[in-house]
C-alpha cells in the first residue's frame, strides 16, 4: 500500500526526476563506453596501437567514477528532501519508519535500475559511434571489437547499483533518526535574510590574492613544477570560494543602491530575488565554477592533445622517412611527393659493430635538434681520429643524436664505428643503404608515409633479428606518429566525453538547486500577478535573474580554463590550439541547460496560460 | 454619489464539460458607490472569495458583467487586465503577500515602479503613505523582521500608494491578534472616512464586519440579504451575530442539497 502511495508521489515529482535521470543516464552511457573501449580483451591482443588508447580510457573511467559517486550522493539527498513531507504524512497516517525506509531504498534502486537500462543502450550506441570515428581517424580496422561487451555491462551495472545502494543506505540512516515533525515541516522554510558581508573589502582582496597566486602557479607551472602542481589547485579553489562568498552579495548590493535603476519596473523584485538567491547559492555556485573549469578544461585539453600529435612529432623527427635498403617501389613513392632534402648513407654490419663512413657523414651531416639549445642544426664535422673508451667511440652529443636519426632501427643493437672509407671497404658484412627524406609538411603526406612503412615491413625481418611483422612496428616517424596520434585521439574523445559527463552532472545539480527553491517562489509570482504585473514582465524578470545565476560561475570557470590551459605547455606545444571550438561546445551545452531551467521554472511558478 | 462598481447578473461555474458542475456564484448583482466600505459575509463555501476574485479580475466570469469606474472588465485580455489591476485596484490579503525578498520600502514602491514613475515621485509617495500608516521608521527592514501588524500596514501602504479606485481586502484581520486587528480596522475606517477610499472586504469575523458601512450576506452563490449599521458598533455586531445564526440554521435543517 505504502509502495503504491510512493509510486504516486513519484509520478507527481516527474519533472525533478527527469533532471536526475538525464545526469545519471549520460554518466552511465559514458562510463560504459569508456569501459568497453578499455576492456575489450580480444581487441587488445589484436592491435598494438589500441593498447595505448585503452589506458587513457581506463583513467577516464576512474575519474568519472569518483565524480559520479558525489553526484549520486548529492542527488539522493535531494530526492529525499523532495519527498520528506510526503514521508512525514505516511508516518502520520500510521506507516512504520521501516516501511518508509524500505520504500525510499526501493525507489532509489528503481531509479538507478531504469537509468541503467536506458544508459546502457545509449552507451552501446555511443561506443559504436566513437569506435567508428576512431577507426576512420586512425586508419585501422577494429576487428574483434565488440560493442556489446558483457564484462563492461557487468562492471557498469555493479558500480552503479553498489554506489546507489551505499548512498541510499547513508540517507536511510539519517531518515531513521529524523522525527516526524521535522519531516512534516521540512517544506515550510523561509529564506534566510542575506547577511551584511563582514570585512567584505578584506575578503575580496584575499580572494583576488589567492586567485592571483593560483593563476601565477598555473602560468609558471613549467618552472615551478611540483610546487606549482600543489599550489595551483589549492590556491585557485580557495580563491574561487572566497571570491564568490564575498563578491556576489556586494555586487547585488551595489546594484540595488542605484535607486534609479532599482525602482524601475520590476527591477527591485529581480534584484531582491538575486540578493537572496546568490547568498544562498554562493557555495554551490563556487563549486559549479570549479567544475565548469574541469569540464571545459577536459574538452579543451583533449582538443589540444590531438593537435599536439602533429606538432610534437616534428620536434623529435627532422626527417619524415627513414628507409632501409629502399627498392624501386619506395623510391617511386618518394618521387611522387615534393621532397626538400634527401640523404643517403651506407652502413655495414658484422657480428660486433655497425660501420659508417666518416667522409659520408661529414659531407652530408643530417639535421638534428640540439638537446641543449633546442635549435635545429647540423652537427660540426667529426674529427679524423675518434677516441675509443670502454669499447665505444666518443662522439659529440650532437653526433650522438645524429647517429640515432640516421639509424633508428639498429642504432642501439651494436656499437657503432665511424671509420674512413678505406677501412670501411675492408670491413666484412653486407652493405645496407639508408635513405633519409624530408618534406615541408609531414602531415600533408600521411598516406605516402603509411605506404612506405608497409613496404619497409618486408625488409625489417631480414634486417632486425626476431622482428615479427604481426606485432612489431618499424622505427619510423610515421610509426611513432601513429601511436602518438592514437593516444591523442583517445585523449580527445575521453576529454570530450568526460567534459560532457561532468557538465551534465554539474548543470543538473545547479538545476536541482534552483528548482528546489521554485516552490517558495510560486507565492511570490502569484502575488505579483495579482498586483497587476504582466506575464511577459514576469518571464523576463525570471530569465534575467537566472541568467546572472548562470553567468557568474560560467565566467569564472572559463577564466580558470583560459589560464589553466597554459599549464599543459610542458607536455604539449600549443595548448590553446582552437580553444574557441571547445569553448563553443561548452557554451552550447551550458546555454542549453540555462534555457531548459528557465522553461521548467516558468512552468512551476507561472500559472498555465 | 458615483457608482464605482457594478456587478450585473454575474455567475461562476467550475468544472469542465462532461464533468459535474459546481456553481460558486449564481446570477448575482450588486452595486457599490464611491466611498462605501462594504463587507461580504457568508458561511464557508458560500462563494465570497470567488466573488472577490471576480471583482479583482483574477477569476474570469462565466456569465454577466462587471464594471469598475465605468470600465467593463469582462471583455479584457490578460495583459489589459494586468494593467487595469496595477492602476485601478489595491489588494490586501490575509497572509499579507508581501514579497519577502524586498525591503518594506521596495514593497510599497512596487506599484509605482511598475508604472515607471519618476524616482522622486516614488520616494515622496512612499514616505507619505508610510508615515500615514505609522511605519515610516521601518522602511529599510525586510518583512521577516516585522510583526504581523507591521506587515499588514506595509501591505495596506502598498495597496494605497497608487491611489486605486477600489481597495479589495480578503480576510485582512485573519492572521492578526485582536489588538492588531482592531488597529487595522480603525485604520481602514479612517482611510474610508477621511480619504474617501472605497473598500470591499471579505470577512468571516463579525467583529471586523461591524466596522463596515454596508454588509452583503452571500449564501449558496446568491445574495441572501443586506445589512446597514443603525446604532453603535456593538449593536451592529450583535445584529450581525443574529443574522449569521439565522444563516447557519438553514443548512442544519437539511434544506441545502
PDB file of C-alpha atoms in Angstrom, chain A residues 435-547:
ATOM      1  CA  UNK A 435      67.793   6.992 -47.164  1.00  0.00           C
ATOM      2  CA  UNK A 436      66.515   9.948 -45.128  1.00  0.00           C
ATOM      3  CA  UNK A 437      63.905  12.217 -46.707  1.00  0.00           C
ATOM      4  CA  UNK A 438      62.355  15.457 -45.506  1.00  0.00           C
ATOM      5  CA  UNK A 439      59.292  17.394 -46.793  1.00  0.00           C
ATOM      6  CA  UNK A 440      57.969  20.783 -45.806  1.00  0.00           C
ATOM      7  CA  UNK A 441      54.853  19.351 -44.164  1.00  0.00           C
ATOM      8  CA  UNK A 442      54.761  15.899 -42.643  1.00  0.00           C
ATOM      9  CA  UNK A 443      51.010  15.941 -42.080  1.00  0.00           C
ATOM     10  CA  UNK A 444      50.309  16.615 -45.766  1.00  0.00           C
ATOM     11  CA  UNK A 445      51.564  13.196 -46.921  1.00  0.00           C
ATOM     12  CA  UNK A 446      50.288  10.796 -44.290  1.00  0.00           C
ATOM     13  CA  UNK A 447      49.152   8.249 -46.897  1.00  0.00           C
ATOM     14  CA  UNK A 448      52.586   8.080 -48.509  1.00  0.00           C
ATOM     15  CA  UNK A 449      54.318   7.576 -45.160  1.00  0.00           C
ATOM     16  CA  UNK A 450      51.927   4.790 -44.393  1.00  0.00           C
ATOM     17  CA  UNK A 451      52.702   3.139 -47.723  1.00  0.00           C
ATOM     18  CA  UNK A 452      56.435   3.423 -47.122  1.00  0.00           C
ATOM     19  CA  UNK A 453      56.046   1.810 -43.724  1.00  0.00           C
ATOM     20  CA  UNK A 454      54.161  -1.078 -45.287  1.00  0.00           C
ATOM     21  CA  UNK A 455      56.934  -1.558 -47.853  1.00  0.00           C
ATOM     22  CA  UNK A 456      59.599  -1.468 -45.137  1.00  0.00           C
ATOM     23  CA  UNK A 457      57.725  -4.185 -43.306  1.00  0.00           C
ATOM     24  CA  UNK A 458      59.141  -6.642 -45.885  1.00  0.00           C
ATOM     25  CA  UNK A 459      62.704  -5.515 -45.284  1.00  0.00           C
ATOM     26  CA  UNK A 460      62.766  -5.374 -41.485  1.00  0.00           C
ATOM     27  CA  UNK A 461      62.574  -9.166 -40.838  1.00  0.00           C
ATOM     28  CA  UNK A 462      65.904  -9.673 -42.672  1.00  0.00           C
ATOM     29  CA  UNK A 463      67.414  -6.625 -41.027  1.00  0.00           C
ATOM     30  CA  UNK A 464      66.415  -6.924 -37.395  1.00  0.00           C
ATOM     31  CA  UNK A 465      66.715 -10.277 -35.712  1.00  0.00           C
ATOM     32  CA  UNK A 466      63.467 -11.505 -34.204  1.00  0.00           C
ATOM     33  CA  UNK A 467      61.296  -8.886 -35.951  1.00  0.00           C
ATOM     34  CA  UNK A 468      57.679 -10.073 -36.155  1.00  0.00           C
ATOM     35  CA  UNK A 469      55.589  -8.063 -38.652  1.00  0.00           C
ATOM     36  CA  UNK A 470      52.426  -9.172 -36.848  1.00  0.00           C
ATOM     37  CA  UNK A 471      53.201  -7.423 -33.583  1.00  0.00           C
ATOM     38  CA  UNK A 472      56.239  -5.165 -34.074  1.00  0.00           C
ATOM     39  CA  UNK A 473      56.293  -1.835 -35.831  1.00  0.00           C
ATOM     40  CA  UNK A 474      59.024  -0.233 -37.874  1.00  0.00           C
ATOM     41  CA  UNK A 475      61.244   2.508 -36.434  1.00  0.00           C
ATOM     42  CA  UNK A 476      59.969   5.460 -38.414  1.00  0.00           C
ATOM     43  CA  UNK A 477      58.475   8.851 -37.805  1.00  0.00           C
ATOM     44  CA  UNK A 478      55.153   7.655 -39.131  1.00  0.00           C
ATOM     45  CA  UNK A 479      55.058   4.597 -36.878  1.00  0.00           C
ATOM     46  CA  UNK A 480      55.676   6.748 -33.839  1.00  0.00           C
ATOM     47  CA  UNK A 481      53.155   9.288 -35.052  1.00  0.00           C
ATOM     48  CA  UNK A 482      50.542   6.578 -35.413  1.00  0.00           C
ATOM     49  CA  UNK A 483      50.951   5.512 -31.796  1.00  0.00           C
ATOM     50  CA  UNK A 484      51.031   9.087 -30.576  1.00  0.00           C
ATOM     51  CA  UNK A 485      48.021  10.009 -32.647  1.00  0.00           C
ATOM     52  CA  UNK A 486      46.091   7.046 -31.309  1.00  0.00           C
ATOM     53  CA  UNK A 487      46.734   8.163 -27.751  1.00  0.00           C
ATOM     54  CA  UNK A 488      45.905  11.743 -28.680  1.00  0.00           C
ATOM     55  CA  UNK A 489      42.657  10.736 -30.375  1.00  0.00           C
ATOM     56  CA  UNK A 490      41.807   8.617 -27.381  1.00  0.00           C
ATOM     57  CA  UNK A 491      42.556  11.529 -25.086  1.00  0.00           C
ATOM     58  CA  UNK A 492      40.496  13.790 -27.280  1.00  0.00           C
ATOM     59  CA  UNK A 493      37.470  11.538 -27.046  1.00  0.00           C
ATOM     60  CA  UNK A 494      37.994  10.900 -23.397  1.00  0.00           C
ATOM     61  CA  UNK A 495      38.348  14.611 -22.674  1.00  0.00           C
ATOM     62  CA  UNK A 496      35.261  15.397 -24.674  1.00  0.00           C
ATOM     63  CA  UNK A 497      33.048  12.776 -23.087  1.00  0.00           C
ATOM     64  CA  UNK A 498      34.434  13.303 -19.623  1.00  0.00           C
ATOM     65  CA  UNK A 499      33.759  17.011 -20.020  1.00  0.00           C
ATOM     66  CA  UNK A 500      30.290  16.246 -21.318  1.00  0.00           C
ATOM     67  CA  UNK A 501      29.519  13.933 -18.409  1.00  0.00           C
ATOM     68  CA  UNK A 502      30.890  16.402 -15.838  1.00  0.00           C
ATOM     69  CA  UNK A 503      28.956  19.205 -17.393  1.00  0.00           C
ATOM     70  CA  UNK A 504      25.684  17.268 -17.478  1.00  0.00           C
ATOM     71  CA  UNK A 505      26.032  16.326 -13.859  1.00  0.00           C
ATOM     72  CA  UNK A 506      27.084  19.792 -12.699  1.00  0.00           C
ATOM     73  CA  UNK A 507      24.388  21.533 -14.641  1.00  0.00           C
ATOM     74  CA  UNK A 508      21.791  19.177 -13.266  1.00  0.00           C
ATOM     75  CA  UNK A 509      22.986  19.943  -9.723  1.00  0.00           C
ATOM     76  CA  UNK A 510      22.599  23.646 -10.460  1.00  0.00           C
ATOM     77  CA  UNK A 511      19.152  22.995 -11.908  1.00  0.00           C
ATOM     78  CA  UNK A 512      18.143  20.989  -8.839  1.00  0.00           C
ATOM     79  CA  UNK A 513      19.330  23.697  -6.558  1.00  0.00           C
ATOM     80  CA  UNK A 514      17.470  26.408  -8.417  1.00  0.00           C
ATOM     81  CA  UNK A 515      14.309  24.423  -8.988  1.00  0.00           C
ATOM     82  CA  UNK A 516      14.087  23.277  -5.395  1.00  0.00           C
ATOM     83  CA  UNK A 517      13.754  26.958  -4.493  1.00  0.00           C
ATOM     84  CA  UNK A 518      10.996  27.390  -7.046  1.00  0.00           C
ATOM     85  CA  UNK A 519       8.228  26.186  -4.755  1.00  0.00           C
ATOM     86  CA  UNK A 520       8.881  29.147  -2.474  1.00  0.00           C
ATOM     87  CA  UNK A 521       8.589  31.377  -5.491  1.00  0.00           C
ATOM     88  CA  UNK A 522       5.131  30.253  -6.562  1.00  0.00           C
ATOM     89  CA  UNK A 523       3.545  32.537  -3.962  1.00  0.00           C
ATOM     90  CA  UNK A 524       5.740  35.471  -4.927  1.00  0.00           C
ATOM     91  CA  UNK A 525       4.889  35.267  -8.593  1.00  0.00           C
ATOM     92  CA  UNK A 526       1.253  34.801  -7.708  1.00  0.00           C
ATOM     93  CA  UNK A 527       1.317  37.984  -5.599  1.00  0.00           C
ATOM     94  CA  UNK A 528       2.926  39.890  -8.435  1.00  0.00           C
ATOM     95  CA  UNK A 529       0.340  38.627 -10.872  1.00  0.00           C
ATOM     96  CA  UNK A 530      -2.398  39.796  -8.543  1.00  0.00           C
ATOM     97  CA  UNK A 531      -0.739  43.185  -8.220  1.00  0.00           C
ATOM     98  CA  UNK A 532      -1.068  43.503 -11.964  1.00  0.00           C
ATOM     99  CA  UNK A 533       2.315  42.567 -13.407  1.00  0.00           C
ATOM    100  CA  UNK A 534       2.056  41.316 -16.956  1.00  0.00           C
ATOM    101  CA  UNK A 535       3.103  37.748 -17.634  1.00  0.00           C
ATOM    102  CA  UNK A 536       5.729  38.885 -20.136  1.00  0.00           C
ATOM    103  CA  UNK A 537       7.347  41.085 -17.489  1.00  0.00           C
ATOM    104  CA  UNK A 538       7.443  38.221 -15.011  1.00  0.00           C
ATOM    105  CA  UNK A 539       9.003  35.928 -17.611  1.00  0.00           C
ATOM    106  CA  UNK A 540      11.686  38.493 -18.371  1.00  0.00           C
ATOM    107  CA  UNK A 541      12.459  39.025 -14.725  1.00  0.00           C
ATOM    108  CA  UNK A 542      12.889  35.309 -14.301  1.00  0.00           C
ATOM    109  CA  UNK A 543      15.162  34.948 -17.319  1.00  0.00           C
ATOM    110  CA  UNK A 544      17.350  37.831 -16.191  1.00  0.00           C
ATOM    111  CA  UNK A 545      17.621  36.502 -12.674  1.00  0.00           C
ATOM    112  CA  UNK A 546      18.670  33.023 -13.762  1.00  0.00           C
ATOM    113  CA  UNK A 547      20.992  34.476 -16.375  1.00  0.00           C
TER     114      UNK A 547
END
